[in-house]
Short mmCIF file of C-alpha atoms in Angstrom, two decimals:
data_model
loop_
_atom_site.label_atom_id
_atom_site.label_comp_id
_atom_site.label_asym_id
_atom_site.label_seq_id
_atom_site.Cartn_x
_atom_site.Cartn_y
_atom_site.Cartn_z
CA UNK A 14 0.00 -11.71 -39.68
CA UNK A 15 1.43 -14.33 -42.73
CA UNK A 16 -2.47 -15.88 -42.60
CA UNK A 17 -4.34 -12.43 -42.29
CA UNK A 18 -2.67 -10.96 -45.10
CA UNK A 19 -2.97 -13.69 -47.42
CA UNK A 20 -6.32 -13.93 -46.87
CA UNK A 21 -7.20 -10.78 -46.94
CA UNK A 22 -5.29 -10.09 -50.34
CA UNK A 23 -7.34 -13.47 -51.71
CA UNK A 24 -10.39 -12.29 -51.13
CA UNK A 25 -9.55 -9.00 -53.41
CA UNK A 26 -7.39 -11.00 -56.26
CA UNK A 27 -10.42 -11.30 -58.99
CA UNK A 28 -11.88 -7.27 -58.02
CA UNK A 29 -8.86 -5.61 -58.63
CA UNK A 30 -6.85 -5.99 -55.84
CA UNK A 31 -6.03 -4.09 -52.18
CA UNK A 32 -4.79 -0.56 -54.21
CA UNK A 33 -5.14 1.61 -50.22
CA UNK A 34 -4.97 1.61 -46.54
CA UNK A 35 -6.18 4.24 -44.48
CA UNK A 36 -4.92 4.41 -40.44
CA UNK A 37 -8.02 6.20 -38.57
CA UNK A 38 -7.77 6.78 -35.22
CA UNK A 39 -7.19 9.29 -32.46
CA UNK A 40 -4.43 11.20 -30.54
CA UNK A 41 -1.97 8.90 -29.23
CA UNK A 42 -3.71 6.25 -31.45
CA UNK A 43 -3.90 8.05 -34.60
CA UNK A 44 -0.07 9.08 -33.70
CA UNK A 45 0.37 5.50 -33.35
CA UNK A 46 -0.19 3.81 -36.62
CA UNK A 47 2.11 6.69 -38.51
CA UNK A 48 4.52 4.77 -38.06
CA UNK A 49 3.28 2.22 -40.33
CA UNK A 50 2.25 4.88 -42.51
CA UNK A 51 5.31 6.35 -43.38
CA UNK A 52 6.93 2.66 -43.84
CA UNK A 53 4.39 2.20 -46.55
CA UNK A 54 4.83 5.61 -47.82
CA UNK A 55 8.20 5.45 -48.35
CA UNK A 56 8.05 1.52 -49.51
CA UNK A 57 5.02 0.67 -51.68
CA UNK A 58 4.44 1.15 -55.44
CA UNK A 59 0.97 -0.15 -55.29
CA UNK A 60 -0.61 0.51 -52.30
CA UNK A 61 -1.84 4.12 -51.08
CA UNK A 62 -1.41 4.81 -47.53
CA UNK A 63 -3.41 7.81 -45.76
CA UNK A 64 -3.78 8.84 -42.21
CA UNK A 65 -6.57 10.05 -40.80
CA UNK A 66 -8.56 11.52 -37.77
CA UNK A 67 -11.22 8.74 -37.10
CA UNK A 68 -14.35 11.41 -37.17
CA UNK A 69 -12.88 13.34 -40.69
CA UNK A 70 -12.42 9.73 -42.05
CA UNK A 71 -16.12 9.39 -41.49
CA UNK A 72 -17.53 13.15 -42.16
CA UNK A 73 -15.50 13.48 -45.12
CA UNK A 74 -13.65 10.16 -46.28
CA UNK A 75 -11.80 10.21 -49.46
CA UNK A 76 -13.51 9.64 -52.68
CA UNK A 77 -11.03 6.50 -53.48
CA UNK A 78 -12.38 4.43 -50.43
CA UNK A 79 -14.19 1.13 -51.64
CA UNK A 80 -14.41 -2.15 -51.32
CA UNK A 81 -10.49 -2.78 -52.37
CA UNK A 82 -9.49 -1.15 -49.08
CA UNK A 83 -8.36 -1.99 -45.95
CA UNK A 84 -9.18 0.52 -43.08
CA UNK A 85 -7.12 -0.06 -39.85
CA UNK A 86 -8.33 1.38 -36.43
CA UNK A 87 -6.68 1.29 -33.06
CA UNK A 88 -7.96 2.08 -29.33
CA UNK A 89 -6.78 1.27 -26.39
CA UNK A 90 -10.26 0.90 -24.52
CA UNK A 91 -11.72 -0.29 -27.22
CA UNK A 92 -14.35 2.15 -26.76
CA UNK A 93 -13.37 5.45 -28.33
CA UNK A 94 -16.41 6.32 -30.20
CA UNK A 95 -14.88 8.15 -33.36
CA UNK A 96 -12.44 4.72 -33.81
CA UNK A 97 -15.45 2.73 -33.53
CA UNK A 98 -17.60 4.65 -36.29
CA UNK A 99 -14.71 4.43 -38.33
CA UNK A 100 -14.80 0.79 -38.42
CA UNK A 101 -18.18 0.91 -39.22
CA UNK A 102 -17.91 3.01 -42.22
CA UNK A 103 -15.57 0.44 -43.27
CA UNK A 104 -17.77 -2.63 -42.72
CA UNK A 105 -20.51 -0.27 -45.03
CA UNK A 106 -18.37 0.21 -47.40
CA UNK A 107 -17.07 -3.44 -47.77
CA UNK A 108 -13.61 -2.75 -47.09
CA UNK A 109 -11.68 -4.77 -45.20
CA UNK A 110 -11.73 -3.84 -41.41
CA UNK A 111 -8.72 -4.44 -39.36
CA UNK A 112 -8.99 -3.08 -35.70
CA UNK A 113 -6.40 -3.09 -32.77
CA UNK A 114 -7.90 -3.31 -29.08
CA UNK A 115 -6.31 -3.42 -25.99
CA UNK A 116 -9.88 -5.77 -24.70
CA UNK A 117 -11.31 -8.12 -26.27
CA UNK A 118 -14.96 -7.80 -25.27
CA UNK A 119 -15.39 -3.87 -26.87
CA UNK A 120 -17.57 -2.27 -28.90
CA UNK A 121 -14.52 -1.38 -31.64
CA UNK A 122 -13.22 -5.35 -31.27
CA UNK A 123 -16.73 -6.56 -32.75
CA UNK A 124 -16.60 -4.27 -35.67
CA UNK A 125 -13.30 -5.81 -37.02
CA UNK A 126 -13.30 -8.39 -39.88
CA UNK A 127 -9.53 -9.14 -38.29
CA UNK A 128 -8.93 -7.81 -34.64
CA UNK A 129 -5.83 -7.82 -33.36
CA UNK A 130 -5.53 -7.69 -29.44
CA UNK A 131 -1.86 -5.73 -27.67
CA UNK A 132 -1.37 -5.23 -24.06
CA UNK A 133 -1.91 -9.18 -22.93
CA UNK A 134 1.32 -9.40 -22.68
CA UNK A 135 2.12 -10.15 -18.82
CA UNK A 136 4.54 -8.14 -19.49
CA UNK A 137 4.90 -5.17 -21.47
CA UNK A 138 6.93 -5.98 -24.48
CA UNK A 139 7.41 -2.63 -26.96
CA UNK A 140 7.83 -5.11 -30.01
CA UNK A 141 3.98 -6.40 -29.56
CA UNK A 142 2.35 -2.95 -28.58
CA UNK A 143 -0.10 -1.32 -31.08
CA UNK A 144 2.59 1.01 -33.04
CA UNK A 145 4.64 -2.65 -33.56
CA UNK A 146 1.82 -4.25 -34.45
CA UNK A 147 0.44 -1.83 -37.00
CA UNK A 148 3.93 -1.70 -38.54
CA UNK A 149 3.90 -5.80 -38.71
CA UNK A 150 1.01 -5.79 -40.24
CA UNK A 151 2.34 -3.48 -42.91
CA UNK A 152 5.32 -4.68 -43.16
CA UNK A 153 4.10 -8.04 -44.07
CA UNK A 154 1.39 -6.89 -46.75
CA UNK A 155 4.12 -5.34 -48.81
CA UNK A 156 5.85 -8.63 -48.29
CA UNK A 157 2.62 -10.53 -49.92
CA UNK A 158 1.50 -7.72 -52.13
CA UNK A 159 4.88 -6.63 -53.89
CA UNK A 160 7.89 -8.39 -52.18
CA UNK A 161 9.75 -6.19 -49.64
CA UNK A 162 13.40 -6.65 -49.96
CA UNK A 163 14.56 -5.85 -46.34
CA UNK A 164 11.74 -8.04 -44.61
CA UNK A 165 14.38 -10.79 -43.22
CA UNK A 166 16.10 -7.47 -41.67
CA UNK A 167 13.05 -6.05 -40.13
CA UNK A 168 11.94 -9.27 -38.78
CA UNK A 169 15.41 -9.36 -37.35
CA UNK A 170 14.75 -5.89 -35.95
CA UNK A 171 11.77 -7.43 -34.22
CA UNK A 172 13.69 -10.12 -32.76
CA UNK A 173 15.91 -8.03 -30.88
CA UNK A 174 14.07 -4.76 -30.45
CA UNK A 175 12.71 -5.11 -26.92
CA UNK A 176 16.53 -5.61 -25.53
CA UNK A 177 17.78 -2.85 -27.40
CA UNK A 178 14.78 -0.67 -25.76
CA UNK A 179 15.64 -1.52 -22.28
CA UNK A 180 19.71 -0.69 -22.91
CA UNK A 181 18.12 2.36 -24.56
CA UNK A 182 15.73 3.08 -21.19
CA UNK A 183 18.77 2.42 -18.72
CA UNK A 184 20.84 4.56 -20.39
CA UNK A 185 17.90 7.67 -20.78
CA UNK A 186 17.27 7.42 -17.10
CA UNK A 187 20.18 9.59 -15.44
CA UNK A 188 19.35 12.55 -18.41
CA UNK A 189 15.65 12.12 -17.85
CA UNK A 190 16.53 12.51 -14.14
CA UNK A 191 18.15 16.09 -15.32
CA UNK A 192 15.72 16.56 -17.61
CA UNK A 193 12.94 17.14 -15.15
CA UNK A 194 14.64 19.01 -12.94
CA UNK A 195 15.52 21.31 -15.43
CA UNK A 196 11.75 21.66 -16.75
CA UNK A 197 9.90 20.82 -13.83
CA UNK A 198 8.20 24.40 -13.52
CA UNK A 199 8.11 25.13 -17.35
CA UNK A 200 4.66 26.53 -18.69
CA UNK A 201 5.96 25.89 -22.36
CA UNK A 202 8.21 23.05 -24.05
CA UNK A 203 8.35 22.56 -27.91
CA UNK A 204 9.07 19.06 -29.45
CA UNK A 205 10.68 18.55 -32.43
CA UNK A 206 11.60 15.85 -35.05
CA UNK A 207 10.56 14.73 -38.56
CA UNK A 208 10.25 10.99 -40.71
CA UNK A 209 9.29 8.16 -38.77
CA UNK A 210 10.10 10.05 -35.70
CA UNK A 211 7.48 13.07 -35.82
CA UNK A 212 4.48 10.50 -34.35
CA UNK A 213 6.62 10.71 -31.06
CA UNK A 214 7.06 14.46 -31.16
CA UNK A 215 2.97 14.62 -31.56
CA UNK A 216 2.70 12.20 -28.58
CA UNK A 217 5.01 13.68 -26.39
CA UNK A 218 3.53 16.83 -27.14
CA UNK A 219 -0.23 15.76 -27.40
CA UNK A 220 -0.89 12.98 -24.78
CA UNK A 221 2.03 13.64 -21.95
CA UNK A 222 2.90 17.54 -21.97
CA UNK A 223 -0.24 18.98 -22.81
CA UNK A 224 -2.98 16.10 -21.42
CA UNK A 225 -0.61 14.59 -18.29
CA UNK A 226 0.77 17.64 -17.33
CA UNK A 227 -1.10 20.42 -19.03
CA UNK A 228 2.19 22.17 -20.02
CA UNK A 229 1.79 24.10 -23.37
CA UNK A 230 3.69 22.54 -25.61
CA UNK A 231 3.74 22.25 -29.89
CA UNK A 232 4.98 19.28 -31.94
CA UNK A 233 7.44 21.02 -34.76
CA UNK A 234 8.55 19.25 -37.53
CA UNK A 235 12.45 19.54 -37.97
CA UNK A 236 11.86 20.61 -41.95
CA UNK A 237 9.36 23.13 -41.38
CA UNK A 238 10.94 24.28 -38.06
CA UNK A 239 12.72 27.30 -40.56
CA UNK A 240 9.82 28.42 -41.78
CA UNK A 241 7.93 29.44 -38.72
CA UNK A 242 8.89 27.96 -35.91
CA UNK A 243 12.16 29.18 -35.45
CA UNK A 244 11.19 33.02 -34.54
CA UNK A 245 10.71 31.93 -31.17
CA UNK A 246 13.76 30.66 -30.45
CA UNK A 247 15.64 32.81 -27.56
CA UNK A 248 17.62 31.85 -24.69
CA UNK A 249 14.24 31.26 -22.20
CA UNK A 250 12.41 28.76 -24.14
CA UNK A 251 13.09 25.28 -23.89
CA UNK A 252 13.00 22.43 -26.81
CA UNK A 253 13.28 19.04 -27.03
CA UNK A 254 14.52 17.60 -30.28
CA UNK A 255 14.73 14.18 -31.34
CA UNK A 256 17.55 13.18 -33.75
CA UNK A 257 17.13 9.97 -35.87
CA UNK A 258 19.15 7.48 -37.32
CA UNK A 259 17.88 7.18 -41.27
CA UNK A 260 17.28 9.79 -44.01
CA UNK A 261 15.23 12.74 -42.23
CA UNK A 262 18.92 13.16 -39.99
CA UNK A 263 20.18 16.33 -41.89
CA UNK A 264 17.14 17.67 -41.26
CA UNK A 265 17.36 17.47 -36.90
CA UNK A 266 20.81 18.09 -37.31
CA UNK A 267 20.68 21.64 -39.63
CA UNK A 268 17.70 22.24 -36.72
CA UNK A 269 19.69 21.36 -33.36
CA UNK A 270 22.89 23.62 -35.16
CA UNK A 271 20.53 26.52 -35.05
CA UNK A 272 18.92 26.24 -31.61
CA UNK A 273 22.68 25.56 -29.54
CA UNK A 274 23.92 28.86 -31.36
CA UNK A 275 20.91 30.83 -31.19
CA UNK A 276 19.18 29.02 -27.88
CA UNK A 277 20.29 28.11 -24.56
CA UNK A 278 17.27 25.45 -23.01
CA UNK A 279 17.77 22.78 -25.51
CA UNK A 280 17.62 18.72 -25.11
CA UNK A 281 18.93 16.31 -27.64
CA UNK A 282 18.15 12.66 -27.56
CA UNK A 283 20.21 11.54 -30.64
CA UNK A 284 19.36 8.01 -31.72
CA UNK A 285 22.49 7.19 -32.26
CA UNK A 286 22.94 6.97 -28.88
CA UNK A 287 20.62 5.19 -28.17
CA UNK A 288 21.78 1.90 -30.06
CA UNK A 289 19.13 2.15 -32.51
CA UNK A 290 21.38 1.89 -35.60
CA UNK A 291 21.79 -1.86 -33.47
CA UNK A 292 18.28 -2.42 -35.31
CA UNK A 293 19.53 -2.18 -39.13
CA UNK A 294 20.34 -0.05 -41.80
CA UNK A 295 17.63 -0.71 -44.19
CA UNK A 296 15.46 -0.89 -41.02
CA UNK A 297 16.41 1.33 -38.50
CA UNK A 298 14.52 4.50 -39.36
CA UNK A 299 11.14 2.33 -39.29
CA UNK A 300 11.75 0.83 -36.35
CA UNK A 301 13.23 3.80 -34.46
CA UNK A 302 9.89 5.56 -33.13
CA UNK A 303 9.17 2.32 -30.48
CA UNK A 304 12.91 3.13 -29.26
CA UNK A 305 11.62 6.73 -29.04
CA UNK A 306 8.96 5.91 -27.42
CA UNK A 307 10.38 3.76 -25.04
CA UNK A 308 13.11 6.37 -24.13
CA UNK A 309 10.73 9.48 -23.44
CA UNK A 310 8.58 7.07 -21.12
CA UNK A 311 11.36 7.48 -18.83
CA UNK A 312 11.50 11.23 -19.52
CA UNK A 313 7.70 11.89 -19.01
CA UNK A 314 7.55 9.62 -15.54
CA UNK A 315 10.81 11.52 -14.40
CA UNK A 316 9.05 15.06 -15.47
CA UNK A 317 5.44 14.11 -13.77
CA UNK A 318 7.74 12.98 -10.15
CA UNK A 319 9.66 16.48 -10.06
CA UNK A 320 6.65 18.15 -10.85
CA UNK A 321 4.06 16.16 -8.19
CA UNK A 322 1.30 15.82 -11.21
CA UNK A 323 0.86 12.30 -11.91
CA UNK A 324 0.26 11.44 -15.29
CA UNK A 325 -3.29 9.74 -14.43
CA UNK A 326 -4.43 13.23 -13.46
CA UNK A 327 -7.06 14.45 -15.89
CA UNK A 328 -9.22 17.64 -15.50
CA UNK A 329 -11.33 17.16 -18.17
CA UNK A 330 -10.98 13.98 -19.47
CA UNK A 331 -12.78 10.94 -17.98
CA UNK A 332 -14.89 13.88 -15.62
CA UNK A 333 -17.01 15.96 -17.90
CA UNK A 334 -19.43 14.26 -20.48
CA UNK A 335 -17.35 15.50 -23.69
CA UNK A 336 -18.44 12.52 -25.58
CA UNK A 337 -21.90 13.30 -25.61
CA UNK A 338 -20.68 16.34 -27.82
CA UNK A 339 -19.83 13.60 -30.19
CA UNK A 340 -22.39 12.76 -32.96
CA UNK A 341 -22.05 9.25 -34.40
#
């Protein structure tokens, strides 16, 4: 990432400078690269951060995209069509196009200026999949662009992050054992949780409730979750509600009080727990959505076994030609 970045910022110095990112991608993807997102949100004076979905970044992308921008795209496949036309608009623009493919011979990996390749691993390791590697990446252009005063800490974090996910997934299994018993013949399950965290909510919610197991379901942030959400709290319907380690905590906590005095179906996976304060306290809360993620793995395999609906079962997706409906 150290030679990437440096480059990259070079090759801006006498135009003005990198002054904004923009993450385009989609669904889990798009969910994905948040993560770095809110780190640069919450950490950069310089640099404008902006998520978007990969088709609005190219139907209607935001005036302030030029040349002095980096645009960073992720699929899996390599192939998802809106991901890839996002990476084009980049290279038209003359922006700096960083993608993240899961194959190296794909139609997105040969529209990156830097492509960076996750899942060769033979072996899965959480602390080089796409969210950790969009995060790295960000986390070491605020290094080079600004100075980031917690990088030793987060590099640290990165060190030992993949252990403290596999304490975290040992420990999860018995309550995601419970967990799908308990919700294995739900219709509806709401996910909640806010900072970093919310990605995993929209994940959970997005790409394993609704797509793997086509259970209704509606990712609720924890500091809007009182001004809406919370009129359909009763004793019948069931939440899940992620509780982090940094900042955005009073928020899940003032949430969880309400739904155990007002709710009955309710399931709290408190970070805490979890050992991800292990990870830092400066860097923690950044780093705690691949412990999520890990975690609620376990969770949705345990869910899709009591329920006999794999999660490679599809109805639409991957049968129907839906992508022809998509004009690039």
């Amino acid at each position: 990432y150290k030679a990437v970045v440096k480059e990259i910022l070079d090759s801006r110095k006498e135009n003005g400078g990198i002054h904004a990112i923009y993450f385009a991608a989609c669904g889990g993807s798009k969910a994905g690269l948040t993560t770095a997102d809110f780190f640069l949100k919450c950490e950069s004076a310089t640099i404008d951060s902006h998520v978007y979905t990969a088709k609005e970044f190219v139907l209607c992308p935001p005036k302030a995209f030029d040349e002095n921008c980096i645009v960073v795209t992720l699929s899996a496949s390599g192939t998802t069509p809106e991901a890839v036309a996002a990476a084009k608009a980049a290279k038209e623009k003359g922006a700096v196009s960083i993608t993240i493919v899961g194959k190296k011979d794909s139609p997105l990996a040969e529209q990156g200026d830097y492509v960076f390749f996750n899942g060769d691993e033979p072996k899965y390791q959480y602390s080089t999949c796409s969210m950790a590697v969009a995060l790295r990446f960000a986390v070491e252009l605020l290094q080079q662009a600004e100075g980031y005063e917690h990088y030793d800490d987060m590099q640290h974090g990165f060190d030992i992050l993949d252990d403290v996910i596999k304490k975290a997934r040992e420990y999860a299994e018995p309550g995601a054992i419970r967990f799908a018993e308990e919700h294995k013949d739900d219709k509806v399950l709401h996910v909640m949780a806010t900072g970093a965290n919310y990605n995993v909510a929209y994940t959970t919610t997005t790409c394993i409730l609704m797509e793997c197991q086509w259970i209704h379901s509606n990712p609720i942030h924890s500091g809007e979750f009182f001004h809406g959400p919370f009129e359909v709290v009763d004793k019948e319907v069931p939440f899940l509600v992620l509780v982090g380690v940094g900042r955005e905590r009073e928020m899940d906590e003032r949430a969880v009080d309400f739904l155990k005095k007002y709710g009955k179906r309710i399931t709290v996976l408190d970070g805490k727990e979890f050992g991800i304060d292990i990870l830092g306290p400066t860097v923690a809360e950044y780093l705690s959505p691949l412990v999520f993620t890990g975690v609620l793995s376990r969770y949705s395999h345990r869910l899709a076994d009591a329920r006999n609906h794999s999660v490679y079962v599809r109805r639409y997706m991957w049968h129907v030609p839906y992508l022809s409906l998509i004009h690039i």
